[in-house]
Short mmCIF file of C-alpha atoms and ligand atoms in Angstrom, two decimals:
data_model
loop_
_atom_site.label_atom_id
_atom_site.label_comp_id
_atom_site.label_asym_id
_atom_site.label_seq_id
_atom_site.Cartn_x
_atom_site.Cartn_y
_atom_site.Cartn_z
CA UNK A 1166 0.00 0.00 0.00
CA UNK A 1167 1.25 3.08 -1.00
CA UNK A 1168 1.38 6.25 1.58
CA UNK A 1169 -1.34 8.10 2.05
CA UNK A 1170 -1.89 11.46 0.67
CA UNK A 1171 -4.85 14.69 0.76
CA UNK A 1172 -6.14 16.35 -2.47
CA UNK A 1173 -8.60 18.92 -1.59
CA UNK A 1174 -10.87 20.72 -4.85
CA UNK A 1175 -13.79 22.22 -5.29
CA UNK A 1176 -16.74 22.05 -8.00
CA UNK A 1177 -17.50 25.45 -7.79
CA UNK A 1178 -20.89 26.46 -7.61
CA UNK A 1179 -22.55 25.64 -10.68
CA UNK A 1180 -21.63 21.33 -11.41
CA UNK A 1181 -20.26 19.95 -13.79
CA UNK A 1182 -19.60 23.78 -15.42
CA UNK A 1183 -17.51 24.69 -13.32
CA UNK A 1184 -15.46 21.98 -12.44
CA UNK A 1185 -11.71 22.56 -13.68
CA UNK A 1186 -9.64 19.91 -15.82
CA UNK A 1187 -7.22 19.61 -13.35
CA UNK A 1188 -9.94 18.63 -10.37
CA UNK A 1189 -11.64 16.63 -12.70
CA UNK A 1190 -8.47 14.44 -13.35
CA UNK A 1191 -7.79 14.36 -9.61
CA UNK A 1192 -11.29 13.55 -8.71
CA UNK A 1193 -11.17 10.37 -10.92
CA UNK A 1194 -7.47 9.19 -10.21
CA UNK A 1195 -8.78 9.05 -6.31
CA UNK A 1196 -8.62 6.37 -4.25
CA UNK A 1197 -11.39 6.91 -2.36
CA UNK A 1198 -13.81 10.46 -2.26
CA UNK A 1199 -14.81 12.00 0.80
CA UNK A 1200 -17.45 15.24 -0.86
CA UNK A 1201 -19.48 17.75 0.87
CA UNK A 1202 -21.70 19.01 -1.79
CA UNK A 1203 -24.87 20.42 -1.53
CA UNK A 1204 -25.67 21.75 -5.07
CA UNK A 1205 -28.44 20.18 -7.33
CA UNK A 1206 -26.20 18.14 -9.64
CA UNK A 1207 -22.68 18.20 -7.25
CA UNK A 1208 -23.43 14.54 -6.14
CA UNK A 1209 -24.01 13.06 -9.12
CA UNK A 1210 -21.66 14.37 -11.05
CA UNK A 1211 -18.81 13.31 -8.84
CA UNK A 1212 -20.10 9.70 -8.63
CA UNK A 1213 -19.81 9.59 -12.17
CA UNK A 1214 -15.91 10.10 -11.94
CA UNK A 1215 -15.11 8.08 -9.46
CA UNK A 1216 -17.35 4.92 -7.45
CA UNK A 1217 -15.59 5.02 -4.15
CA UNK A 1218 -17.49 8.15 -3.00
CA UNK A 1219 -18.51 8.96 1.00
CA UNK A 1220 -20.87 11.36 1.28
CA UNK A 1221 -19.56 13.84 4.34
CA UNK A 1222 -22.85 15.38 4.27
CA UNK A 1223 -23.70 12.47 6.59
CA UNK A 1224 -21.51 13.89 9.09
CA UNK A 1225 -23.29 17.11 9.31
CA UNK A 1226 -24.50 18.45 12.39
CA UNK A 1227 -27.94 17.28 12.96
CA UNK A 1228 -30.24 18.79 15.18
CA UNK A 1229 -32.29 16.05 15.65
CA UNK A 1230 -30.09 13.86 17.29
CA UNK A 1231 -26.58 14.12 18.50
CA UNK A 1232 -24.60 11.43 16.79
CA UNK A 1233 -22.75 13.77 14.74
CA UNK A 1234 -21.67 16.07 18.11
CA UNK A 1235 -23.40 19.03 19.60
CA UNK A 1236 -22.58 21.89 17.43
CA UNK A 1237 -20.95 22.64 13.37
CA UNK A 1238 -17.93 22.60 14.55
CA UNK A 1239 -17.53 19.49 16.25
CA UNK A 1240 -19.49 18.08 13.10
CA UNK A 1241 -16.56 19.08 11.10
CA UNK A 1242 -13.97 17.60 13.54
CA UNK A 1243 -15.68 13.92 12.73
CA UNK A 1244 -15.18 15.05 8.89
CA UNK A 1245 -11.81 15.56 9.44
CA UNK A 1246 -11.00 12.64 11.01
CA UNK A 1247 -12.96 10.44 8.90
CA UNK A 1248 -10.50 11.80 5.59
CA UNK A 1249 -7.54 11.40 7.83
CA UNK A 1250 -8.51 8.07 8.86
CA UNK A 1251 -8.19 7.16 5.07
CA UNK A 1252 -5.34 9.03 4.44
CA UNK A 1253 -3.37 7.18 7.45
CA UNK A 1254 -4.56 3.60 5.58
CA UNK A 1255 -2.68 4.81 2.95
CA UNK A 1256 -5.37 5.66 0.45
CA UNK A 1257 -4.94 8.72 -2.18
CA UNK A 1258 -7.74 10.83 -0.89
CA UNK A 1259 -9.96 13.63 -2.80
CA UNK A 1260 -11.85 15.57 -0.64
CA UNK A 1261 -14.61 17.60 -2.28
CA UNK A 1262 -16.75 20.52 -0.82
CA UNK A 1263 -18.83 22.95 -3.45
CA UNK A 1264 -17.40 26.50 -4.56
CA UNK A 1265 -13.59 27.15 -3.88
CA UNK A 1266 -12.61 24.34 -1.49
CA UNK A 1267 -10.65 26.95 0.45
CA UNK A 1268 -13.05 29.66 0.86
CA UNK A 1269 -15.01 30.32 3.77
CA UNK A 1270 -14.57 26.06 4.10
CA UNK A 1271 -13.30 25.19 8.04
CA UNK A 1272 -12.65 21.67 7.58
CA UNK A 1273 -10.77 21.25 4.36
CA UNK A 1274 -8.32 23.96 5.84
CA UNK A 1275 -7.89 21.76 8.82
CA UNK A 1276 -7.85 18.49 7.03
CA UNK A 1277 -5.08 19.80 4.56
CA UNK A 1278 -2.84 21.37 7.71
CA UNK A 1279 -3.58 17.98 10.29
CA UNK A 1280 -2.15 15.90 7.00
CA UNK A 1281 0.93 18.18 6.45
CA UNK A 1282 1.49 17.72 10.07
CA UNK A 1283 1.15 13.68 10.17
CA UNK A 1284 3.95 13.83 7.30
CA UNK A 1285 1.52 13.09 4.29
CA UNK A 1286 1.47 15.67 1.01
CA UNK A 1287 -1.88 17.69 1.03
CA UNK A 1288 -2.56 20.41 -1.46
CA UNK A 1289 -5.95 22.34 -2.45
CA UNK A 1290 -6.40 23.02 -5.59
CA UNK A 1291 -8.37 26.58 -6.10
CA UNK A 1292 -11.73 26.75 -7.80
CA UNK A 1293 -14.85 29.20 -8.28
CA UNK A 1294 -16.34 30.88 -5.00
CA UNK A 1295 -19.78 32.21 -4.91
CA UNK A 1296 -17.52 35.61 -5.15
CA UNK A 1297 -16.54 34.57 -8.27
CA UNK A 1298 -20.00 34.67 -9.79
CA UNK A 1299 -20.77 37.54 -8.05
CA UNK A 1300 -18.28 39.46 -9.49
CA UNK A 1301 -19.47 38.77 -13.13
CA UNK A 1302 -23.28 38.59 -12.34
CA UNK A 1303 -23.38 42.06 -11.05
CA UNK A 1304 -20.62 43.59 -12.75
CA UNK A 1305 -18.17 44.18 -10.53
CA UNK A 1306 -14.46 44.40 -10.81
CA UNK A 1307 -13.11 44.62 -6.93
CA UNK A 1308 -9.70 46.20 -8.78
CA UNK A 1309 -11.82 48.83 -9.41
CA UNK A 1310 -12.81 50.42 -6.12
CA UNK A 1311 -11.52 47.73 -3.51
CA UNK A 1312 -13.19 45.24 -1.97
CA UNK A 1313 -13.61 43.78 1.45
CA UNK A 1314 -15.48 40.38 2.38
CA UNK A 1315 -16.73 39.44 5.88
CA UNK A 1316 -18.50 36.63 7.46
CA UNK A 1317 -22.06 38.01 8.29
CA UNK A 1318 -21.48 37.06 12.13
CA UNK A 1319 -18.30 38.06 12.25
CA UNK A 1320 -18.86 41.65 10.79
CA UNK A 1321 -21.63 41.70 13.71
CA UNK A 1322 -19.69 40.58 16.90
CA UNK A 1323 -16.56 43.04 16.16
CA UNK A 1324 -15.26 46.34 15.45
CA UNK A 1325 -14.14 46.11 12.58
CA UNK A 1326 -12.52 49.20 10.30
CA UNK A 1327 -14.80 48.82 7.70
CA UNK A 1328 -13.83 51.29 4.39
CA UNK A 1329 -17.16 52.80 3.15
CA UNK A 1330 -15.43 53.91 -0.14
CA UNK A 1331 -15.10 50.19 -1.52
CA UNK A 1332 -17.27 47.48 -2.08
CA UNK A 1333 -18.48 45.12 0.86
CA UNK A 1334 -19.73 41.25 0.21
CA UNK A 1335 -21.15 39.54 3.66
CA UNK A 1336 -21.11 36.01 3.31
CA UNK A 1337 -23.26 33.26 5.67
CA UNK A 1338 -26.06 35.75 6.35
CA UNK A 1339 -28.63 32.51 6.39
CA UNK A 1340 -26.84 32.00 10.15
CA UNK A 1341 -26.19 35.32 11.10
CA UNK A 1342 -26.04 35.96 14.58
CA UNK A 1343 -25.93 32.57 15.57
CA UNK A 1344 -23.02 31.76 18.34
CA UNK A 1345 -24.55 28.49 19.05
CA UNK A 1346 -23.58 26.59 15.44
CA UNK A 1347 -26.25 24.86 15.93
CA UNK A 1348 -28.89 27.05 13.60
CA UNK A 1349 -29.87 26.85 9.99
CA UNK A 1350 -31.56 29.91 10.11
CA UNK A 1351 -30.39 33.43 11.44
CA UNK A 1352 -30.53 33.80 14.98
CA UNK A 1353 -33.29 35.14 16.40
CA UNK A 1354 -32.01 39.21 15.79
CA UNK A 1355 -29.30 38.33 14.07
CA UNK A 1356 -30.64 40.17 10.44
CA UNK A 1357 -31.76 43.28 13.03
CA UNK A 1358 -28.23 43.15 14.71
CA UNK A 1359 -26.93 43.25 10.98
CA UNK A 1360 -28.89 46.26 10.07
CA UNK A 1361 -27.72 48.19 13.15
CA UNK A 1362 -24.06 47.06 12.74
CA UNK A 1363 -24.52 48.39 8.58
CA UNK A 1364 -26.23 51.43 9.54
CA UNK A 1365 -23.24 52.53 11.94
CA UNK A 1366 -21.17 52.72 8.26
CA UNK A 1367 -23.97 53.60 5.41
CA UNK A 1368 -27.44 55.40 5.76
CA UNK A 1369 -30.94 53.69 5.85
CA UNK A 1370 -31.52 54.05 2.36
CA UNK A 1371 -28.08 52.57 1.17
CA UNK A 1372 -29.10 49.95 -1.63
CA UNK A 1373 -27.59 46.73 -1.05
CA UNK A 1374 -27.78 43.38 -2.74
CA UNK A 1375 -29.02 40.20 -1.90
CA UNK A 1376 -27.39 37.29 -4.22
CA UNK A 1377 -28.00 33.92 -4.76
CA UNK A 1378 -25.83 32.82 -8.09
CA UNK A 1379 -27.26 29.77 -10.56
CA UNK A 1380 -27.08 26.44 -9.06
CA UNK A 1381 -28.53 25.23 -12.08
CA UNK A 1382 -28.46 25.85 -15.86
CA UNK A 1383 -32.04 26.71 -16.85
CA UNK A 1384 -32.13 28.86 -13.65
CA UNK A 1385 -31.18 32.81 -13.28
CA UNK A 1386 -29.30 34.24 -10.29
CA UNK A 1387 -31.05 36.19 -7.79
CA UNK A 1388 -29.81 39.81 -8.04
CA UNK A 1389 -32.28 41.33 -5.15
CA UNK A 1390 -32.05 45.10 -4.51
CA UNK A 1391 -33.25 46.64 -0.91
CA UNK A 1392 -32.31 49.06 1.12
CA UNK A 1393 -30.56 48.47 4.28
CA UNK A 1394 -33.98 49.35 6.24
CA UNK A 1395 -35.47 46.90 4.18
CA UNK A 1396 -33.03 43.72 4.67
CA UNK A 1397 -35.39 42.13 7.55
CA UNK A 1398 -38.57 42.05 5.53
CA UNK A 1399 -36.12 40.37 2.74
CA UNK A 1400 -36.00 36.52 2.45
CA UNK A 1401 -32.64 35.28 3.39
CA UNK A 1402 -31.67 31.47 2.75
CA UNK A 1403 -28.90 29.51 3.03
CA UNK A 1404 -26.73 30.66 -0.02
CA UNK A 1405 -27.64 34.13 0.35
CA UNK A 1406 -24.70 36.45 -0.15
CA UNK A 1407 -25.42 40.27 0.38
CA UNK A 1408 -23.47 42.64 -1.58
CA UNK A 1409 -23.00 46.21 -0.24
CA UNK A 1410 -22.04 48.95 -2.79
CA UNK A 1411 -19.90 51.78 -1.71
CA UNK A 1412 -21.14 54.47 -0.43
CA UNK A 1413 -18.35 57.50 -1.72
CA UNK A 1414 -15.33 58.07 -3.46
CA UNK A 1415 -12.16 57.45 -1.38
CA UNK A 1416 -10.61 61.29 -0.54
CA UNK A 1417 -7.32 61.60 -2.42
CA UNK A 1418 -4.43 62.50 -0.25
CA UNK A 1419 -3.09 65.14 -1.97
CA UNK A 1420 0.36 66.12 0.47
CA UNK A 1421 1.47 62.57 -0.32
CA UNK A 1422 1.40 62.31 -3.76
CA UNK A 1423 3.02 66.43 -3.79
CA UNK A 1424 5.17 65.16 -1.95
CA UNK A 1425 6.34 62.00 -4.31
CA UNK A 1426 5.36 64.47 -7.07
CA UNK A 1427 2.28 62.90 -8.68
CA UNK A 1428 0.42 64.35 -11.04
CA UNK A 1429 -3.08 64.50 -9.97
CA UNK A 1430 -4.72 66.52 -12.45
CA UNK A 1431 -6.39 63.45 -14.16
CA UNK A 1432 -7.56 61.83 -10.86
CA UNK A 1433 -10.94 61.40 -10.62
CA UNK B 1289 -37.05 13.12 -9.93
CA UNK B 1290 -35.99 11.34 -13.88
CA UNK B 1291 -32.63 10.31 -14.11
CA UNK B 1292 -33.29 11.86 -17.79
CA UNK B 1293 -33.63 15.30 -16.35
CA UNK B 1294 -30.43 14.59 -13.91
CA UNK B 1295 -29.03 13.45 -17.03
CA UNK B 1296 -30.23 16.63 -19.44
CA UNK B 1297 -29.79 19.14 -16.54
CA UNK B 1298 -25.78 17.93 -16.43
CA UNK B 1299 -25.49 17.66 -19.83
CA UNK B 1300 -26.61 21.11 -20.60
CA UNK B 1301 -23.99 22.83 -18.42
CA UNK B 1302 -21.09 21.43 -20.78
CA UNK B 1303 -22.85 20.59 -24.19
CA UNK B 1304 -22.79 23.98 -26.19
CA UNK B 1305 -25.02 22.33 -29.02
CA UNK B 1306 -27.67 21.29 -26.43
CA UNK B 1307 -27.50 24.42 -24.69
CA UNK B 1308 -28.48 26.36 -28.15
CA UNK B 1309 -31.30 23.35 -29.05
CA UNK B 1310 -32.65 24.48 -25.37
CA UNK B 1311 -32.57 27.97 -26.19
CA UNK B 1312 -34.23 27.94 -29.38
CA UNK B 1313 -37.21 25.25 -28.17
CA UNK B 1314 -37.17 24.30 -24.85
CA UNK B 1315 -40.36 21.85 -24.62
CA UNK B 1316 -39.00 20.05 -27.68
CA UNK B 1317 -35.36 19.57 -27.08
CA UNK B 1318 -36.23 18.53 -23.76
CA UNK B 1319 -39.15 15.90 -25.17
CA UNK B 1320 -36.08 14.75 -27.59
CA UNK B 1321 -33.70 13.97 -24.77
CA UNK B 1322 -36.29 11.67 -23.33
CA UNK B 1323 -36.92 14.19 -20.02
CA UNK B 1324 -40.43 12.78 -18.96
CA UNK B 1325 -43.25 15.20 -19.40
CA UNK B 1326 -44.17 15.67 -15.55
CA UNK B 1327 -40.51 16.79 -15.26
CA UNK B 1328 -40.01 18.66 -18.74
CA UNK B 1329 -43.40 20.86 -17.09
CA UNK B 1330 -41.28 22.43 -14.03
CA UNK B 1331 -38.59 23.28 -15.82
CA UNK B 1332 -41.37 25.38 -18.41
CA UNK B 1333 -42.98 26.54 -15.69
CA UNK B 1334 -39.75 27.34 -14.11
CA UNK B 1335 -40.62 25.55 -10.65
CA UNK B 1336 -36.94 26.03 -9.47
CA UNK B 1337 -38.32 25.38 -5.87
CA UNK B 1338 -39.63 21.80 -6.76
CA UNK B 1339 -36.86 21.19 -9.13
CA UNK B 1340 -34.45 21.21 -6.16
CA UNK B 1341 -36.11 19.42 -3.87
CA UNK B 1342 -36.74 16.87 -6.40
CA UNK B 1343 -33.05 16.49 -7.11
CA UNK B 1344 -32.23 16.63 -3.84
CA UNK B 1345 -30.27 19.75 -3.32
CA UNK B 1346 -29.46 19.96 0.49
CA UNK B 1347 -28.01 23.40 1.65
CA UNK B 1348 -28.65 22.64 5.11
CA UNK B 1349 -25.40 21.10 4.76
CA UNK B 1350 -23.68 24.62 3.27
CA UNK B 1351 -22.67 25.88 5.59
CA UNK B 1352 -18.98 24.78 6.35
CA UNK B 1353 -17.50 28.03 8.10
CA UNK B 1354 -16.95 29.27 11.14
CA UNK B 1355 -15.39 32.61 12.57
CA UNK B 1356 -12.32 32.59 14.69
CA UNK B 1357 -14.29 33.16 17.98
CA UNK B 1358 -15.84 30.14 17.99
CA UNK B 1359 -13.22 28.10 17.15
CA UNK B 1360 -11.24 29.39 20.42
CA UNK B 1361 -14.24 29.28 22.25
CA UNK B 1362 -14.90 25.29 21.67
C1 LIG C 682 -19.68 28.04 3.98
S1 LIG C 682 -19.69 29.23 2.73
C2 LIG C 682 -19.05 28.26 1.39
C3 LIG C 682 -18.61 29.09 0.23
C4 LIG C 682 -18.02 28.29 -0.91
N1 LIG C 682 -16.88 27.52 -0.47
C5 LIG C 682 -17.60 29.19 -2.06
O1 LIG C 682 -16.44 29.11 -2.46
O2 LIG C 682 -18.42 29.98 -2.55
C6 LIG C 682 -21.41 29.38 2.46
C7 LIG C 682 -21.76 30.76 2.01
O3 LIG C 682 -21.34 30.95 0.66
C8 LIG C 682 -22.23 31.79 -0.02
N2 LIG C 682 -22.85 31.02 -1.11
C9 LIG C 682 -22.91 29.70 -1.26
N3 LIG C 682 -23.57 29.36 -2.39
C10 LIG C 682 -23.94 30.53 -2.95
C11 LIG C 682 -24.66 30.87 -4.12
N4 LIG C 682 -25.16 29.96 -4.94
N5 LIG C 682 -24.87 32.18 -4.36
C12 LIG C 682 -24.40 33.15 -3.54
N6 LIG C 682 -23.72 32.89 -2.44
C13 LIG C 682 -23.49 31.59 -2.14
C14 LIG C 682 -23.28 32.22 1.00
O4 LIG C 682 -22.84 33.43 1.61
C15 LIG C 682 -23.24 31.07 1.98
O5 LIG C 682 -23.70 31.44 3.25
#
């Protein structure tokens, strides 16, 4: 038996389009699949490149009853340990979680670092994030005015230093407010604790975005415009992604570039 | 849920011909592939809803992140 080893990709959101050639190759020279993968066609398509597929999904936290821990997290300790127990037997593993594996993802992060330190190779291989879509549904190029990118609870709980002159994207609003990982719905204020926490940077009538990209190829993203005042009467779900706009220009600091003698005249 | 529509559903994400066929006549290109009538209706009547839980989409299970607090906290 050869030694073990961790391949982490991702199908990006929208399966099989997405998928790259690389993952694709990986996904089918596999020993054995471990996939998280919620989207319509995800399952199916990856059981078509390879047979030896576990469904992690079966690991998820489950309200109901307690055999897969008490909370997300230590749900996605048992996923962990059920690649690395495959890994240690030697196996070539492909893990598999939707979007970019890497991107707002706990356990393949863990997974790929707990292998590395056992002494087995681990990569992850990059792929498209909801932020991809995003980007090209509603037109935006982050290069142009900056961007910044927040999980919803996160953005909540802290003081953050959040720059109103570039674009925001909240991600995980369908659990926002939630400290108990144990949710699959926003705590009970969390969307009213958002609103507060937005309105301290942008005023009541700031139009934001609510996004839900294709999951499927006859079907058109949601591209939902409300104001902030508005965001608790809006229907939030579990791929929601809410993208908030700037709100100004940046200010130009004009003693710096005098004093590195830029040329300003054609700034905007 | 028809394996045909799993089947036409995957195969229109990659098959540019198909994709244009769909386009063009959407009731008969799907009637061609074989997608069962019941099934060919929700995707005309564009019952994304149904469609999904039909297929068997589960976000419940989306959710893979958590924020740095909690995993000190735990
Ligand atoms: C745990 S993160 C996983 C993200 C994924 N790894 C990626 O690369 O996009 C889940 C969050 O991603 C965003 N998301 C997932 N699917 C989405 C979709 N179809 N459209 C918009 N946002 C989505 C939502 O903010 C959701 O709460």
């Amino acid at each position: 038996m050869g030694k073990g080893s961790l391949i982490i990709v991702g199908t990006g959101i929208l399966t099989p389009a997405h998928l790259s050639q690389e993952s694709i190759s990986r996904i089918k020279g596999a020993d054995v699949i471990h996939a998280l993968v919620p989207d319509p066609l995800g399952l199916s398509t990856v059981s078509k490149l390879n047979n030896n597929v576990k469904n992690l999904g079966e690991l998820y936290y489950d309200n109901d009853s307690a055999k897969n821990g008490n909370n997300r997290l230590e749900s996605y300790n048992l996923m962990v340990e059920a690649i690395m127990c495959d890994v240690r037997d030697g196996l070539e593993v492909c893990a598999i979680f939707y979007g970019h594996p890497g991107v707002f993802v706990f356990p393949s992060h863990v997974a790929v670092q707990k292998a590395k330190d056992e002494g087995y190779e681990a990569i992850m291989l990059p792929a498209i994030s909801a932020e991809d879509c995003l980007f090209a549904d509603l037109g935006i190029d982050p290069g142009d005015i900056g961007c910044q990118a927040y999980e919803a609870s996160q953005f909540v709980f802290y003081k953050h230093s959040i720059n109103s002159s570039a674009a925001m994207i909240l991600w995980q609003l369908g659990v926002v407010g939630d400290v108990t990982l144990t949710k699959l719905t926003p705590a009970e204020n969390g969307v009213k604790m958002l609103q507060e926490r937005l309105k301290q940077y942008y005023p009541a009538d700031h139009l934001v975005t609510l996004y839900e990209a294709s999951t499927l190829p006859i079907m058109p993203p949601r591209i939902e415009k409300v104001t902030l005042s508005q965001l608790d009467k809006a229907p939030i779900r579990t791929i929601t992604t809410l993208f908030v706009p700037p709100l100004k220009d940046p200010i130009l600091d004009l003693d710096f570039c005098k004093k590195w003698n830029i040329d300003t005249s054609h700034f905007h | 849920m028809s394996k045909q529509l799993i089947e036409f559903l995957t195969e229109l994400n990659t098959n540019e011909k198909l994709r244009k066929n769909f386009k063009s006549d959407k009731e008969q290109t799907m009637k061609k592939y074989g997608v069962p009538q019941s099934d060919a209706q929700l995707v005309l009547d564009k019952n994304y809803d149904e469609i999904m839980k039909k297929l068997g989409c589960d976000y419940d299970i989306s959710r893979n992140s958590v924020i740095e607090a909690f995993k000190i906290k735990k």
